[in-house]
Tab-separated table of C-alpha atoms in Angstrom:
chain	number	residue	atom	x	y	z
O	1	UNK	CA	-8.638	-17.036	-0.521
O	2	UNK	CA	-7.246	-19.971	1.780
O	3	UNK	CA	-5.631	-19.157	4.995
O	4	UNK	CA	-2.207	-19.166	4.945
O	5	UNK	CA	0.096	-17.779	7.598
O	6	UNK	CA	0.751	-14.726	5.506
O	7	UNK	CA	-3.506	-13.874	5.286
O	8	UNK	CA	-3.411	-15.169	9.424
O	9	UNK	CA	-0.659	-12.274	10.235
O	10	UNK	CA	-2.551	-9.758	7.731
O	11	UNK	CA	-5.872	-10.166	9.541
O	12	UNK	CA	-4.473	-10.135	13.136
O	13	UNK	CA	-2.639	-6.622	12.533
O	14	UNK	CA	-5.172	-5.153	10.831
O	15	UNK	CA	-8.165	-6.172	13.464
O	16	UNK	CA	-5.369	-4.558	15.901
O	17	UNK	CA	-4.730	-1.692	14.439
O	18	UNK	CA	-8.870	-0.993	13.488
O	19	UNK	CA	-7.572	-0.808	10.069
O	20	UNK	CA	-11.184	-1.373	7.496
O	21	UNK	CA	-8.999	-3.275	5.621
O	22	UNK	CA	-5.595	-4.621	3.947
O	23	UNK	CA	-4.569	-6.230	1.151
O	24	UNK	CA	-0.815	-7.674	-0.228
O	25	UNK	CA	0.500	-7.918	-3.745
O	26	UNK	CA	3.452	-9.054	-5.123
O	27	UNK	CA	4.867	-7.099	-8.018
O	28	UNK	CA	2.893	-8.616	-10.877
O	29	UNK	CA	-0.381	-7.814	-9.644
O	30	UNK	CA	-1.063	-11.602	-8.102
O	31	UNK	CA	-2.871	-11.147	-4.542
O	32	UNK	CA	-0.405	-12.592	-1.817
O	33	UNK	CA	-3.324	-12.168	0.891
O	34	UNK	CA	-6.276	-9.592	2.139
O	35	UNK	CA	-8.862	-8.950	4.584
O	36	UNK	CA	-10.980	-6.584	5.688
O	37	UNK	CA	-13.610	-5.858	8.522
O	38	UNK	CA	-17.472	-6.945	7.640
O	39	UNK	CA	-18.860	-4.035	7.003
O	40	UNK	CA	-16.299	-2.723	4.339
O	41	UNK	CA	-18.168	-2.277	0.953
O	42	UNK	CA	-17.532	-4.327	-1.845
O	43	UNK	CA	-16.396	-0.629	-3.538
O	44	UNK	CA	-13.960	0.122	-0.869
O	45	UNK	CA	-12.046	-3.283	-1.662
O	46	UNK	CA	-12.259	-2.753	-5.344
O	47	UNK	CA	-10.593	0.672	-4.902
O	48	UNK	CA	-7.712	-0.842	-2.911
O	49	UNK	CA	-7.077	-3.319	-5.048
O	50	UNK	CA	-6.649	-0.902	-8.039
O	51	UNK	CA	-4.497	1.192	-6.303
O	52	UNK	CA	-2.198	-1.778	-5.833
O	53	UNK	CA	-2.118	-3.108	-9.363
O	54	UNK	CA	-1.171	0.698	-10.098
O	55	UNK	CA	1.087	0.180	-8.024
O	56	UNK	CA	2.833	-2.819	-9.554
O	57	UNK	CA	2.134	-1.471	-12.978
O	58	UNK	CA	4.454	0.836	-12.250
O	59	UNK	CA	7.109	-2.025	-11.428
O	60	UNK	CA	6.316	-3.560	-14.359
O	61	UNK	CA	7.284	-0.588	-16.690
O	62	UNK	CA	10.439	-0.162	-14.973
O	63	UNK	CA	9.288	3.315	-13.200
O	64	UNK	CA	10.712	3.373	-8.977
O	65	UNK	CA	9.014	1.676	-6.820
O	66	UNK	CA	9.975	2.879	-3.173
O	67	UNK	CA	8.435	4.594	-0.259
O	68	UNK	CA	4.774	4.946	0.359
O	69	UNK	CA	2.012	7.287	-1.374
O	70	UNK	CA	-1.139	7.967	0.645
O	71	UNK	CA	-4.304	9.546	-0.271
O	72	UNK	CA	-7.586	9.905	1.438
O	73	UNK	CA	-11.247	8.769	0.021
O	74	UNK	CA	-14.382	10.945	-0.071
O	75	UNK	CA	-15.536	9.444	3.593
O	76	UNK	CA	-12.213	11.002	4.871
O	77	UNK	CA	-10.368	7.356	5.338
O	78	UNK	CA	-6.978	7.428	4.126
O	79	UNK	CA	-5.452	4.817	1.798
O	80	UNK	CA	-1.935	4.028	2.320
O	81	UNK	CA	0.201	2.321	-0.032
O	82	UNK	CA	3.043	1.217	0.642
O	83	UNK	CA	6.310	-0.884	-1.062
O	84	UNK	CA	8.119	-3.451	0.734
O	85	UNK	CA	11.106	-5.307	-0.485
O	86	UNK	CA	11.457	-8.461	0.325
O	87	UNK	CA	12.427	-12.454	-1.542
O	88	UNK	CA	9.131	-11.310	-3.268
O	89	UNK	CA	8.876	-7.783	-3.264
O	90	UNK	CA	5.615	-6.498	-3.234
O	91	UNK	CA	3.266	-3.206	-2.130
O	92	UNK	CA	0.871	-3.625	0.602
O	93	UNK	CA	-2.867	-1.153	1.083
O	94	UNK	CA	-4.327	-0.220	3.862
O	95	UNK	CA	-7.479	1.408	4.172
O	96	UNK	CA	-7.403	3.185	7.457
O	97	UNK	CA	-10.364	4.822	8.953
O	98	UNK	CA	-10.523	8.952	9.685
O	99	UNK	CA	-8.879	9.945	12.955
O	100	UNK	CA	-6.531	6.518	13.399
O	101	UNK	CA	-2.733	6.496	12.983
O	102	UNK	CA	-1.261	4.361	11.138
O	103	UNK	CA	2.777	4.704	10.838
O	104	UNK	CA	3.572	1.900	13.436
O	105	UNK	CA	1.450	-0.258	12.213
O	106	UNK	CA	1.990	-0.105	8.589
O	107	UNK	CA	5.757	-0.645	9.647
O	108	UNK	CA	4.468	-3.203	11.893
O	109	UNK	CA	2.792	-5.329	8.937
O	110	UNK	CA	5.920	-5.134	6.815
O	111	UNK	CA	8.222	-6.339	9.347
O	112	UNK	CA	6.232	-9.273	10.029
O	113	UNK	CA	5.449	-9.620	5.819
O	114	UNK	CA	9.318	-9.661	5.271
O	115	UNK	CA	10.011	-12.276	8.150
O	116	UNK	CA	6.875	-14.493	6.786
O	117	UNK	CA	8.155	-13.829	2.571
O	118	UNK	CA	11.905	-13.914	3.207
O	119	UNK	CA	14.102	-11.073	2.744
O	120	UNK	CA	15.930	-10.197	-0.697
């Protein structure tokens, strides 16, 4: 994926935060930007990006799409998914390892993707 200011701002956050990795959709499933740390597994990734084109499926057929869902994988990380509205609303995943927080940061990266996207 090219580097764009959007990926640049992803990465930065998520190497601050020790997030494994992140990854930004828009609502019809097209990848805005992601990144991850080098030793996330080519599994992990695949995971988070299903969980976001769920996500956007669920735009798609009209159902709500607000707020933020979480779950947590069988190594105990926690996936966070979360909706952010925006010129081009999207949802945003985190994979965040066991034992970190992750509220401010999450909030953090949606901040920063609303002033990069443009809001509504």
């Amino acid at each position: 994926m090219p580097e764009t200011r959007l990926g640049v701002a992803l990465e930065d956050i998520r190497a601050q935060s020790g997030f494994e990795a992140a990854l930004l959709i828009d609502r019809t499933g097209s990848v805005l930007a992601s990144t991850h740390a080098p030793e996330s597994s080519p599994e992990s990734l695949e995971v988070l990006l299903q969980v976001a084109l769920h996500a956007a499926g669920r735009a798609e057929s009209g159902k709500s799409v607000a707020g933020e869902s979480e779950f947590f994988d069988w190594e105990s990380r926690r996936v966070v998914c979360r909706w952010f509205q925006a010129r081009k609303p999207g949802v945003l995943v985190v994979l965040v390892p066991k034992g970190k927080s992750y509220k401010w940061a999450v909030n953090r990266l949606v901040r920063e993707l609303q002033r990069l996207i443009g809001t509504a």
